[in-house]
Short mmCIF file of C-alpha atoms in Angstrom, two decimals:
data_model
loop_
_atom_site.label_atom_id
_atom_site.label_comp_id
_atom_site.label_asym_id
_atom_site.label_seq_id
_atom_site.Cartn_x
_atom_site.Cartn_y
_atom_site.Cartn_z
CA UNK E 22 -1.99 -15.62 -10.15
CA UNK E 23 -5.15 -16.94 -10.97
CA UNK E 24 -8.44 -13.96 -10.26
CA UNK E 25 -11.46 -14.35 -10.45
CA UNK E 26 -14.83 -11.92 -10.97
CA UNK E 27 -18.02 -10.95 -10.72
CA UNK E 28 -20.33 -8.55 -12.27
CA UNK E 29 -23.81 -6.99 -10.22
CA UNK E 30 -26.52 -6.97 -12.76
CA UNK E 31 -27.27 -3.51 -13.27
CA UNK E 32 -30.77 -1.84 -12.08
CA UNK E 33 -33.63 -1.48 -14.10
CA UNK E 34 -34.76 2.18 -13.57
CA UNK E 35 -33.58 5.10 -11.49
CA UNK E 36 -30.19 6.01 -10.14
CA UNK E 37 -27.92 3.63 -12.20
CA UNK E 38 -24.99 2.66 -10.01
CA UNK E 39 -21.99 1.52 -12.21
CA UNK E 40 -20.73 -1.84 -11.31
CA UNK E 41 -17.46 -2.12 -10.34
CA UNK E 42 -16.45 -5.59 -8.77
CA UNK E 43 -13.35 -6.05 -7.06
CA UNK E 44 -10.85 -8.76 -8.32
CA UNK E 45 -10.10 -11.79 -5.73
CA UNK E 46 -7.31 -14.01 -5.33
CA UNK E 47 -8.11 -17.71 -5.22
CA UNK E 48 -7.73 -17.81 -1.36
CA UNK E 49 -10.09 -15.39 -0.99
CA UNK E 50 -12.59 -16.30 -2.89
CA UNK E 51 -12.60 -19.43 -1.06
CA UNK E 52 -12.94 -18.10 2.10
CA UNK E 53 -15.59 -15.94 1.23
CA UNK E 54 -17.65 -19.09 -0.80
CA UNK E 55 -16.73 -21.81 1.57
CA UNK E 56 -16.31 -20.61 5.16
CA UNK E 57 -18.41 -17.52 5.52
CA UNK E 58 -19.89 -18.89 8.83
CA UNK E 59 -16.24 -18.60 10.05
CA UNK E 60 -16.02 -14.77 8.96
CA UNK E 61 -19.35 -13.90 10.53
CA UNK E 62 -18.34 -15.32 13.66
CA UNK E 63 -15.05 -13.53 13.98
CA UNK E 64 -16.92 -9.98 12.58
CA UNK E 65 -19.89 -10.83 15.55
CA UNK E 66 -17.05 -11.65 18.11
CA UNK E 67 -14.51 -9.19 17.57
CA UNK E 68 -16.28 -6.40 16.14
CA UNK E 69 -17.12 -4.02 13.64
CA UNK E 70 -14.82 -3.19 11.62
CA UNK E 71 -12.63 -6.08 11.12
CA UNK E 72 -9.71 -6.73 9.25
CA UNK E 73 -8.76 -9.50 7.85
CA UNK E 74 -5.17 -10.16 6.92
CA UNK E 75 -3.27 -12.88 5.01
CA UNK E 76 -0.03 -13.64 5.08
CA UNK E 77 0.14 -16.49 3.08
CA UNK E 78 -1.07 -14.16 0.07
CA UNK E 79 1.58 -11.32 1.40
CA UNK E 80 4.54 -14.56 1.20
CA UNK E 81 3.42 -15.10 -2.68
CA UNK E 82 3.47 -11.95 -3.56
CA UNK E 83 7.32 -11.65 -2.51
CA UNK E 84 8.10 -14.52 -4.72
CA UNK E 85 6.64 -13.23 -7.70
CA UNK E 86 8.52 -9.89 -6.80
CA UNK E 87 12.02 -11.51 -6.87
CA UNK E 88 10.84 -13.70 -9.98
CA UNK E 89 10.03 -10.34 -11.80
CA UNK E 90 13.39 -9.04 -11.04
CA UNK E 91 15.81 -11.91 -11.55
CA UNK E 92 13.79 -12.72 -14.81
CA UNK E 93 14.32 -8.95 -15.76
CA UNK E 94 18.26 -9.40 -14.70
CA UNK E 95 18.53 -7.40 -12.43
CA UNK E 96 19.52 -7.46 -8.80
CA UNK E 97 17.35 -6.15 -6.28
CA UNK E 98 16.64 -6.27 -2.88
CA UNK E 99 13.00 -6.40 -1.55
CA UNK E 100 12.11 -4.05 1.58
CA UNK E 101 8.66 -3.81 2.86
CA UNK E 102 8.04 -0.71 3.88
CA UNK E 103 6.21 -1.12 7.07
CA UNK E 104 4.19 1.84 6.79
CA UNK E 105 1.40 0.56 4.23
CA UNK E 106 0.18 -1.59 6.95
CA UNK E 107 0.38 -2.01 10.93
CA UNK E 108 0.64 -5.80 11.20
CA UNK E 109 2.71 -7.74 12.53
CA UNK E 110 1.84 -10.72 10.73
CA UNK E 111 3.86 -9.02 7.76
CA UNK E 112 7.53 -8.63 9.25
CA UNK E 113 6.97 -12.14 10.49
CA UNK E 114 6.53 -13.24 7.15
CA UNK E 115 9.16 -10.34 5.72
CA UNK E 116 11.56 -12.27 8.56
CA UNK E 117 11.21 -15.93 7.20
CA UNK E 118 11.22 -15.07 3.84
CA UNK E 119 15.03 -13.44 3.94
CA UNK E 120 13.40 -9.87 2.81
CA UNK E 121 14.00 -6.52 4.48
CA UNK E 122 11.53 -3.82 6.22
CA UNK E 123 11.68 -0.19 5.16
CA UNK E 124 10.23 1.91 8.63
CA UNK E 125 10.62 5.99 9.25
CA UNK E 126 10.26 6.06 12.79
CA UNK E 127 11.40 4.35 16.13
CA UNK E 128 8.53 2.45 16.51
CA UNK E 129 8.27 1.00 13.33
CA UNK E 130 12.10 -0.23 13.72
CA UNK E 131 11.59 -1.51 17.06
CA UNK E 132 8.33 -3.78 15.61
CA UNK E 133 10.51 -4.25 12.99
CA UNK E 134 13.73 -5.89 14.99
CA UNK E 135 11.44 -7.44 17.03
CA UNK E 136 9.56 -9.26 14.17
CA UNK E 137 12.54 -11.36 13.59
CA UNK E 138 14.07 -9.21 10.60
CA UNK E 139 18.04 -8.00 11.37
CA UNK E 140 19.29 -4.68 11.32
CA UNK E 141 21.30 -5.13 7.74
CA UNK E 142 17.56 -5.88 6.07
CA UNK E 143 16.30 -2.40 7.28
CA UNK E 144 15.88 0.56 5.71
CA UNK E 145 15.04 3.61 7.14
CA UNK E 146 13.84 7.26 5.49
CA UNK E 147 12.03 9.78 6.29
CA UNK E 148 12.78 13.39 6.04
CA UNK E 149 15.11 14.96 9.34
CA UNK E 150 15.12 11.87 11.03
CA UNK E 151 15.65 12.56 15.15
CA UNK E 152 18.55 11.47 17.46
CA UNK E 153 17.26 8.35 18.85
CA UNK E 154 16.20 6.92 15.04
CA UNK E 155 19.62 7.83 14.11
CA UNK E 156 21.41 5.76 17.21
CA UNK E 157 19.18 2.82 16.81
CA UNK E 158 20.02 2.57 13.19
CA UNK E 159 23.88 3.04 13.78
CA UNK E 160 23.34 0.30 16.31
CA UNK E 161 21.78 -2.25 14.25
CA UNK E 162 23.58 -1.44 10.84
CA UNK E 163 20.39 -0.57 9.52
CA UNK E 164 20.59 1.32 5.96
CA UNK E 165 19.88 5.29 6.64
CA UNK E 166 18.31 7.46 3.51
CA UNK E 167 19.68 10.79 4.39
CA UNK E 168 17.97 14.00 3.44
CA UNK E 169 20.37 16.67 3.91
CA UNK E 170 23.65 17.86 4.78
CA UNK E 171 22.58 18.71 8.39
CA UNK E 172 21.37 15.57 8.62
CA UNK E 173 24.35 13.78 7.09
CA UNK E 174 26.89 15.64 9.73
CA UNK E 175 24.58 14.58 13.11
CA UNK E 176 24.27 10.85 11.99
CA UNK E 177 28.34 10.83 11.51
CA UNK E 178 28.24 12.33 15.53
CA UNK E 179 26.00 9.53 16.45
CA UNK E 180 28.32 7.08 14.97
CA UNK E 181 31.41 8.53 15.72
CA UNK E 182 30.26 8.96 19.34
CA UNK E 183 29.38 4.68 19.06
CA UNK E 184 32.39 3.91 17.59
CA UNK E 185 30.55 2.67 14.54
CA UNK E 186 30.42 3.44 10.59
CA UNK E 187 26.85 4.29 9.82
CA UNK E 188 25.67 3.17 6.12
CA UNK E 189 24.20 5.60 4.00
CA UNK E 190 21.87 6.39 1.42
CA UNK E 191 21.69 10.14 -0.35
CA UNK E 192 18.31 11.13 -0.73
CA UNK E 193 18.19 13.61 -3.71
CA UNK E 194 16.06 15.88 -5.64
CA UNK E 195 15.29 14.10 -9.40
CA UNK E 196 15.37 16.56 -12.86
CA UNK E 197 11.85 15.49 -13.10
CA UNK E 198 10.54 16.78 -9.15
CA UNK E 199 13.33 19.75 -8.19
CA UNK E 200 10.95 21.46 -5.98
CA UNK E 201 10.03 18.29 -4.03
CA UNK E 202 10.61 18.67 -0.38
CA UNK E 203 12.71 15.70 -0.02
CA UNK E 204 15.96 15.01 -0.92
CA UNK E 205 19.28 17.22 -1.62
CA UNK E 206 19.23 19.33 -4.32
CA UNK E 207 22.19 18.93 -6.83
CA UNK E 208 24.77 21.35 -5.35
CA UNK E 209 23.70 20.15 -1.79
CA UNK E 210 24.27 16.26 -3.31
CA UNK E 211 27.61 17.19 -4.84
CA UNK E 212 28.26 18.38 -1.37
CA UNK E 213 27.47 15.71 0.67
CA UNK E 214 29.66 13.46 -1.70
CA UNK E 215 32.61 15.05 -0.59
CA UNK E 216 31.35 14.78 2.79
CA UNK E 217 31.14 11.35 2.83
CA UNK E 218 34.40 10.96 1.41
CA UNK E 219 35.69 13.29 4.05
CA UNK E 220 33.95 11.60 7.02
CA UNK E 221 34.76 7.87 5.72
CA UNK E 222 35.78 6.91 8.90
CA UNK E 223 32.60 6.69 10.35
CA UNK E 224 30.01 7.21 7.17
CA UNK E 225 30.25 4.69 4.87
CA UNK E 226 28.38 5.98 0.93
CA UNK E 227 26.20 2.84 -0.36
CA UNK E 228 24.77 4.75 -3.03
CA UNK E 229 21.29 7.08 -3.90
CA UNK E 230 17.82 6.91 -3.19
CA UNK E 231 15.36 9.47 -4.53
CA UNK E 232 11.20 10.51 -4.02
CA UNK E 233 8.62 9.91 -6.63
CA UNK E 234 5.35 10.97 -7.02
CA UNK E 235 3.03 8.52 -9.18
CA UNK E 236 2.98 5.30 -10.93
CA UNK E 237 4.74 6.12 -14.25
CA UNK E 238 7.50 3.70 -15.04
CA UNK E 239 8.89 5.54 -17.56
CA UNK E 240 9.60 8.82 -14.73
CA UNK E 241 10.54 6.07 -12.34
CA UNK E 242 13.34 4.51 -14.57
CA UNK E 243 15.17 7.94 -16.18
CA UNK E 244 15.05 8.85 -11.60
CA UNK E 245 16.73 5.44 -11.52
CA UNK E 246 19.23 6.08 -14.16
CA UNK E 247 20.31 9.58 -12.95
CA UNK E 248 21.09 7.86 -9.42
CA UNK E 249 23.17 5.29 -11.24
CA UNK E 250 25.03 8.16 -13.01
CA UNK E 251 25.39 9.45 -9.03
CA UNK E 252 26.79 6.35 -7.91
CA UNK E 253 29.81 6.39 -10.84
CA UNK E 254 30.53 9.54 -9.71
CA UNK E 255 30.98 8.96 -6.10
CA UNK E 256 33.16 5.70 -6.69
CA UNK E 257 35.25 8.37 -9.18
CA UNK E 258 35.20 11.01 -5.81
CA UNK E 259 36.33 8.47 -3.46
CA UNK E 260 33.11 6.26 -2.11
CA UNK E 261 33.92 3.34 -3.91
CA UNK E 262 31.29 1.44 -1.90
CA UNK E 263 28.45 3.22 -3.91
CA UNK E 264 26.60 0.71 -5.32
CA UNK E 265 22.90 0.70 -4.25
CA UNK E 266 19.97 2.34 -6.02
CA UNK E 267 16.89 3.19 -4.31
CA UNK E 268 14.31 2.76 -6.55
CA UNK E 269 10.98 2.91 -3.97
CA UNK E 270 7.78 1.88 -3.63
CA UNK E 271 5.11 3.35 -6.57
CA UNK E 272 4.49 -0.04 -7.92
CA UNK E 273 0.75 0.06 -9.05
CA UNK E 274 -1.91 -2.73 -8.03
CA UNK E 275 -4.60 -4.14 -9.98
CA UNK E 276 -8.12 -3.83 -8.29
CA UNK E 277 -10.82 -4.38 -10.79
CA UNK E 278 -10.29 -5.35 -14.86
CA UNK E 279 -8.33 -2.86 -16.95
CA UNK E 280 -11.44 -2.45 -19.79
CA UNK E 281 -14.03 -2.23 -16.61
CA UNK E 282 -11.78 0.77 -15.16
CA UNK E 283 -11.63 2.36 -18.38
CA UNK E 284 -15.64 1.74 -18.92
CA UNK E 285 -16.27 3.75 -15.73
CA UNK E 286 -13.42 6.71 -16.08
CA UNK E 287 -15.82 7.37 -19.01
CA UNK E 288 -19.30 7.71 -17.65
CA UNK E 289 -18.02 9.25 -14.00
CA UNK E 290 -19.85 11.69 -12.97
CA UNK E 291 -20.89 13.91 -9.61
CA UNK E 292 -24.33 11.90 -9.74
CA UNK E 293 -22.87 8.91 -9.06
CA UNK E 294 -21.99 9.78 -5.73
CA UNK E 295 -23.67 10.88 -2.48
CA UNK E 296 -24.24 14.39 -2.18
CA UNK E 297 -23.02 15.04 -5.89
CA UNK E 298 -19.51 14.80 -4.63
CA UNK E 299 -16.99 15.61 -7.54
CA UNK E 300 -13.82 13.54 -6.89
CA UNK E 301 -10.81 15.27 -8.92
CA UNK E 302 -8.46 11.96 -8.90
CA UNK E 303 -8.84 8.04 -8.36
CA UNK E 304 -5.82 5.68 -7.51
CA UNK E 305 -5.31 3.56 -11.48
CA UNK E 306 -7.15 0.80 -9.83
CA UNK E 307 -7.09 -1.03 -13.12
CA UNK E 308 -3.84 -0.28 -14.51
CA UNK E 309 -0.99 -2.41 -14.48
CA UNK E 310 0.06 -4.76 -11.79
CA UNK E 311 3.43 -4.89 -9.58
CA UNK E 312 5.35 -7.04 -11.96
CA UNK E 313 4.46 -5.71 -15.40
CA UNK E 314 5.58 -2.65 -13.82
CA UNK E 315 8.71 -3.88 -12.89
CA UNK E 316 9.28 -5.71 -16.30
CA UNK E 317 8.88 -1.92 -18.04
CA UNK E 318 11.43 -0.29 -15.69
CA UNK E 319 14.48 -3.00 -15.82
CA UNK E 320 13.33 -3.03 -19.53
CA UNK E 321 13.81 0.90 -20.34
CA UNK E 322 16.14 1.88 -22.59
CA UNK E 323 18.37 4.15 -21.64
CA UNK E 324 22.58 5.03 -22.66
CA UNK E 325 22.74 3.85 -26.40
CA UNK E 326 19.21 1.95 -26.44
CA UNK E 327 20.47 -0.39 -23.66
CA UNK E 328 17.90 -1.99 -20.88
CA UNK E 329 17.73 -0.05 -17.45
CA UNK E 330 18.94 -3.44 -15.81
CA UNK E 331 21.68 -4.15 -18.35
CA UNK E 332 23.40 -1.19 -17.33
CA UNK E 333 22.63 -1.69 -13.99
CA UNK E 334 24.66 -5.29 -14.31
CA UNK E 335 27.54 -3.99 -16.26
CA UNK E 336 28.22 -1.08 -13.40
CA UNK E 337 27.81 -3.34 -10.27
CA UNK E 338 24.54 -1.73 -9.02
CA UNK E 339 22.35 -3.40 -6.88
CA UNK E 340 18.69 -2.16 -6.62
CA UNK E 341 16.84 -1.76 -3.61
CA UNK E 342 12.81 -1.46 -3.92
CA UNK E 343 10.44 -0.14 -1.29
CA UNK E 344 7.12 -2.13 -1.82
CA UNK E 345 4.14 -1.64 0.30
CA UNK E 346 0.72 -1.96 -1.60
CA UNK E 347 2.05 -4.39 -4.02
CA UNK E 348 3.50 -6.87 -1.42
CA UNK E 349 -0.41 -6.60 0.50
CA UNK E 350 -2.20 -7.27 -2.77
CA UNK E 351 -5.19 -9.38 -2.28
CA UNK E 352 -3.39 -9.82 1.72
CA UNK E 353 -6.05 -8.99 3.11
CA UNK E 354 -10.18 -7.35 3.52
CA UNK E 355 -11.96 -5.40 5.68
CA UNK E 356 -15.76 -6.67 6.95
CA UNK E 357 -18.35 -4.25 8.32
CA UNK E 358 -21.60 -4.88 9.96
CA UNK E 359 -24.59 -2.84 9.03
CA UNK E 360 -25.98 -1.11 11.55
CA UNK E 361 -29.18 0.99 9.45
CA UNK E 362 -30.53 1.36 6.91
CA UNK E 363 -32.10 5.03 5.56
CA UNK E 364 -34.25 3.87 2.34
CA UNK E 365 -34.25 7.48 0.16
CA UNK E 366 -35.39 5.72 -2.72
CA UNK E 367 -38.42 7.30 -3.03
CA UNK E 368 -37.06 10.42 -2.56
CA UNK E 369 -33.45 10.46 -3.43
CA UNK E 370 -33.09 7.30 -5.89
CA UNK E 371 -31.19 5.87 -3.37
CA UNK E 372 -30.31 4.40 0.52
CA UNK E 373 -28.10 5.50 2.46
CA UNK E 374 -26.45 2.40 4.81
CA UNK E 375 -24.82 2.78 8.01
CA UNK E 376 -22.26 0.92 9.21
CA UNK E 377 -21.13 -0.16 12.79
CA UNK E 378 -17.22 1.73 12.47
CA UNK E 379 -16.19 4.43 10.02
CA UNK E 380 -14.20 5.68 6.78
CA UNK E 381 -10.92 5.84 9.57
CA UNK E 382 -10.77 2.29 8.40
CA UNK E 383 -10.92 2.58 4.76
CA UNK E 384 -8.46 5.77 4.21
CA UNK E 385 -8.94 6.53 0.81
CA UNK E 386 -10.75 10.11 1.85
CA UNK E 387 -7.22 10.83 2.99
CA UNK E 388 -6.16 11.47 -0.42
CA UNK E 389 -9.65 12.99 -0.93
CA UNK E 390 -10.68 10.21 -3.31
CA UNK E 391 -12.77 7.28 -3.09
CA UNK E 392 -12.03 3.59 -2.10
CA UNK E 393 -14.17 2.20 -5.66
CA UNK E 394 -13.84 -1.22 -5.64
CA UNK E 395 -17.43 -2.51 -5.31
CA UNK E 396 -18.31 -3.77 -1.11
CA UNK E 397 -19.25 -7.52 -1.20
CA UNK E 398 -22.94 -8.26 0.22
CA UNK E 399 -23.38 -10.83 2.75
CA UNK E 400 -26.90 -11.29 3.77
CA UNK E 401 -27.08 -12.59 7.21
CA UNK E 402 -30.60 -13.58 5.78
CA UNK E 403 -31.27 -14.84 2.10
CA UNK E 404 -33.14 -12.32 -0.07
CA UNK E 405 -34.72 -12.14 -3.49
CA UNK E 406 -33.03 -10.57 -6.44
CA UNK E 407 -33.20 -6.26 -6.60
CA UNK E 408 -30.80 -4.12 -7.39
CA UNK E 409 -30.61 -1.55 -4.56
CA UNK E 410 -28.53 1.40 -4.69
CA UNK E 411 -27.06 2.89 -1.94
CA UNK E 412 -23.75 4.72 -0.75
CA UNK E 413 -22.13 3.15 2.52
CA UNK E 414 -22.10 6.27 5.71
CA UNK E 415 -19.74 5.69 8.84
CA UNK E 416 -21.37 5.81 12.48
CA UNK E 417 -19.91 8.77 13.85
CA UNK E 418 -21.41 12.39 13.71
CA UNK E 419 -19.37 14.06 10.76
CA UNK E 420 -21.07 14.61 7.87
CA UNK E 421 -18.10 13.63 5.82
CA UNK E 422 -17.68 10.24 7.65
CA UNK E 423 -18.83 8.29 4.23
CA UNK E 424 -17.26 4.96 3.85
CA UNK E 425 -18.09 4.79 0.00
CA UNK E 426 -19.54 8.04 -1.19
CA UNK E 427 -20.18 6.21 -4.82
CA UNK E 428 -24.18 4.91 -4.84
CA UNK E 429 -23.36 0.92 -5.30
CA UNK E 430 -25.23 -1.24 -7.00
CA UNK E 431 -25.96 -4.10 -4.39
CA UNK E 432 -27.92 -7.12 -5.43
CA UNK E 433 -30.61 -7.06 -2.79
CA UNK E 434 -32.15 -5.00 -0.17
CA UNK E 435 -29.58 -4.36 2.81
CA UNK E 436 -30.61 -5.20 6.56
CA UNK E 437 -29.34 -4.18 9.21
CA UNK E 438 -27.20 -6.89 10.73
CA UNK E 439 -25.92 -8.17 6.99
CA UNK E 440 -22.34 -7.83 6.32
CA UNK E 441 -20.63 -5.67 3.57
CA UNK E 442 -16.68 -6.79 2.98
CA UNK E 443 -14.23 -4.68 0.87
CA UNK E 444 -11.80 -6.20 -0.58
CA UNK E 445 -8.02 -5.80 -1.11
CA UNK E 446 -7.56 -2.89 1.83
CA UNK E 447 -4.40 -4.17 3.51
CA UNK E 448 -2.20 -2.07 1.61
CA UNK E 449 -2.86 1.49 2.86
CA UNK E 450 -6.55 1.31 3.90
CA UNK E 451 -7.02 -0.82 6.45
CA UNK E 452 -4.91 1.41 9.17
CA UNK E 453 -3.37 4.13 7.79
CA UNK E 454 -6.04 6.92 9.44
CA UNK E 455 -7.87 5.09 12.16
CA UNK E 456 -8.34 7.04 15.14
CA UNK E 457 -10.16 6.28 18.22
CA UNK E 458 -12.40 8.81 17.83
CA UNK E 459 -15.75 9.22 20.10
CA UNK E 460 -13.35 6.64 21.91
CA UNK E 461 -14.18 3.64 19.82
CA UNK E 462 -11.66 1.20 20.40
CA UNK E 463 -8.96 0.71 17.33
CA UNK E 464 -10.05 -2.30 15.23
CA UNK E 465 -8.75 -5.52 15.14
CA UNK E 466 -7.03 -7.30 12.84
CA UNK E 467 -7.49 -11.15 12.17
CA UNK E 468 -4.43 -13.24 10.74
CA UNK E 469 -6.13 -16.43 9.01
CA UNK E 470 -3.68 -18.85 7.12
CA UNK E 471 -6.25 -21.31 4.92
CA UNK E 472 -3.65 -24.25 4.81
CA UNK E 473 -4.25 -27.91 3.07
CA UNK E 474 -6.97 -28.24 0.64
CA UNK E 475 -10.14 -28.98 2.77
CA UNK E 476 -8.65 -27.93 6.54
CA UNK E 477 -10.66 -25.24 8.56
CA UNK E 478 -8.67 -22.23 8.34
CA UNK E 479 -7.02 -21.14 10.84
CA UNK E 480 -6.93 -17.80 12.74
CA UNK E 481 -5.32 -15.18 15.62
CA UNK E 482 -5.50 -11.93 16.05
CA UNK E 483 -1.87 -10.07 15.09
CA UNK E 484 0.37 -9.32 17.54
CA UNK E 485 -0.86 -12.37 20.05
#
């Protein structure tokens, strides 16, 4: 995939904001150079904030996905787990494409079925999942991660009571994270193996899934090779239909250029931020991408110096992965309207610009980090050249509602009315906290396909 960049110039004197511009995928840099009237009219019509979502860039992504997997030789089916972003637009695409949805709750199966993708594609985890999850699941044939024994004997009374096998997934504890709170621990899994075996009639063992903290591929692979080991040993115990492994979601996305991220992890400091604010942890945001990170998993070497995947192929196991983030890569981009300006450059070094919504939308601060990625200017008047630094405040009354505490380095004065668009939110930022707080409507989300070479674009709003 073809990215391109672009670097602020860097001010002359005072506060020196680091620049940090976001990578773009072709399609987006074309909307953003060739039909900006188009996004101004949708931000001025629809409101502030407004997301933007692609589908067309979520539908690539999946192929490069399965082309990272069959070129590694493995076997692996694709579930996109609903959760990283609210759209519809997604499953629809999830649907055509022949890939699965991974939810953890009602709703998100019933948007799910509804967007077109069949029970037998769907995964569903979640820790203690309730009664009507469980029936709906049974009902459909959807795939059920199961957290614990308790859990394991009321879906088997749920199926047994809808004359129906349920298929399973054991959820368990890794060597690496034993004190994690999901999953069964190892005397708990050895347990619910014989379970399984027990309640056969109506619970039918597909293999192990397991929780993971982070983005190293090396943890992620030995988790992946234990729950092989698991599945040998419940075919040996008498679930010869274990054959799935669960690897999840954790695979990393590329936001800005590797040497650029490592640039600014070395000059980061409290004074680049509003209030001084000393941020303890960032998401990589230039470390490896989805598919180099798949390429180092199937490629580990595990029994004997053998590739992860090879011994994956030579036991029958099928993998199952959970992406969210790096199925929305470059899928989509959220646009705010300014709505003030507070010019502290006299006194502080730097402004302080409000926007019409707040940080709700961009839901970094709920890991209590920092969404970097420089915000794109777009003047709704043209200016001269002048580095202005400012950090980007929210429009509600908290003092913590800063959309981007980090002072940014924008070309030009801002005005109020201009337009400031961060890119690369659908995965995880765009609606994961959004509230209706003060009882500001929820904001919408704008589904624009670009289509032929030279065609307006067109666009809907999701779920219409």
């Amino acid at each position: 995939m073809l990215i391109s960049r672009q670097v602020l110039a860097r001010p002359m004197a005072g506060v020196r904001p680091f620049a940090l511009p976001a990578l773009r995928h072709p399609t987006v840099a074309t909307l953003l150079a060739d039909h900006r009237v188009l996004l101004a009219d949708l931000l001025d019509g629809l409101g502030s904030p407004l997301h933007v979502v692609l589908p067309e860039i979520f539908e690539g992504n999946v192929v490069r996905l399965r082309r990272a997997f069959a070129d590694a030789g493995a076997t692996a089916d694709i579930l996109f787990a609903k959760k990283a972003n609210k759209a519809g637009c997604y499953v629809t695409s999830a649907a055509a494409l022949g890939i699965g949805v991974e939810v953890a709750s009602t709703p998100e199966l019933v948007k799910a079925l509804a967007g077109g993708v069949p029970g037998h594609r769907i995964g569903i985890s979640g820790p203690e999942k309730d009664d009507t999850l469980h029936a709906l699941a049974v009902q459909h044939g959807c795939l059920v991660a199961v957290d614990s024994i308790g859990e394991l004997r009321r879906l088997a009374a749920t199926a047994r009571l809808a004359r129906r096998q349920a298929t399973v997934l054991l959820r368990s504890r890794t060597a690496g994270q034993p004190g994690s709170r999901f999953g069964l621990s190892p005397a708990e899994r050895n347990a619910a193996v014989g379970l399984c075996a027990e309640l056969a009639t109506h619970i039918s063992l597909r293999g192990f899934s397991f929780h993971l903290n982070g983005y190293s591929t090396a943890e992620r692979a030995t988790a992946t090779n234990e729950m092989i080991e698991h599945c040998l040993d419940a075919r040996r115990r008498g679930s010869p239909s274990a054959e799935l492994v669960d690897i999840g979601g954790g695979l990393p996305v590329r936001y800005v250029e590797p040497q650029l991220w490592d640039d600014f992890l070395r000059q980061n400091e409290p004074a680049h931020y509003h209030a001084a604010k000393d941020f303890k942890d960032f998401y990589p945001y230039g470390g490896q991408s989805a598919t180099q990170a798949v390429r180092a998993i199937m490629a580990h070497p595990v029994d004997s110096g053998q590739s992860l995947a090879a011994k994956a192929a030579r036991h029958g196991i099928r993998f199952v992965v959970e992406p969210g983030r790096a199925l929305l890569d470059q899928a989509g981009f959220t646009m705010y309207r300014v709505q003030q300006v507070d010019d502290r450059r006299d006194t502080d070094g730097y402004a302080i610009v409000t926007v019409s919504g707040s940080s709700f939308s961009l839901s970094e601060q709920w890991f209590n980090s920092d969404y970097l990625p420089d915000p794109l200017l777009l003047p709704a008047q043209p200016g001269a050249v002048e580095v202005f630094p400012a950090c980007v405040a929210g429009s509600t009354c908290l003092e913590s509602d800063m959309v981007t505490w980090r002072k940014i380095g924008f070309p030009r004065p801002v005005r109020r009315g201009d337009h400031l668009v961060y890119l690369n939110t659908a995965g995880y930022q765009m609606d994961s906290n959004e509230s209706p707080f003060h009882d500001a409507a929820l904001p919408l989300k704008a589904v624009i396909r670009l289509g032929d070479e030279g065609a307006r674009p067109r666009w809907r709003l999701d779920g219409i």
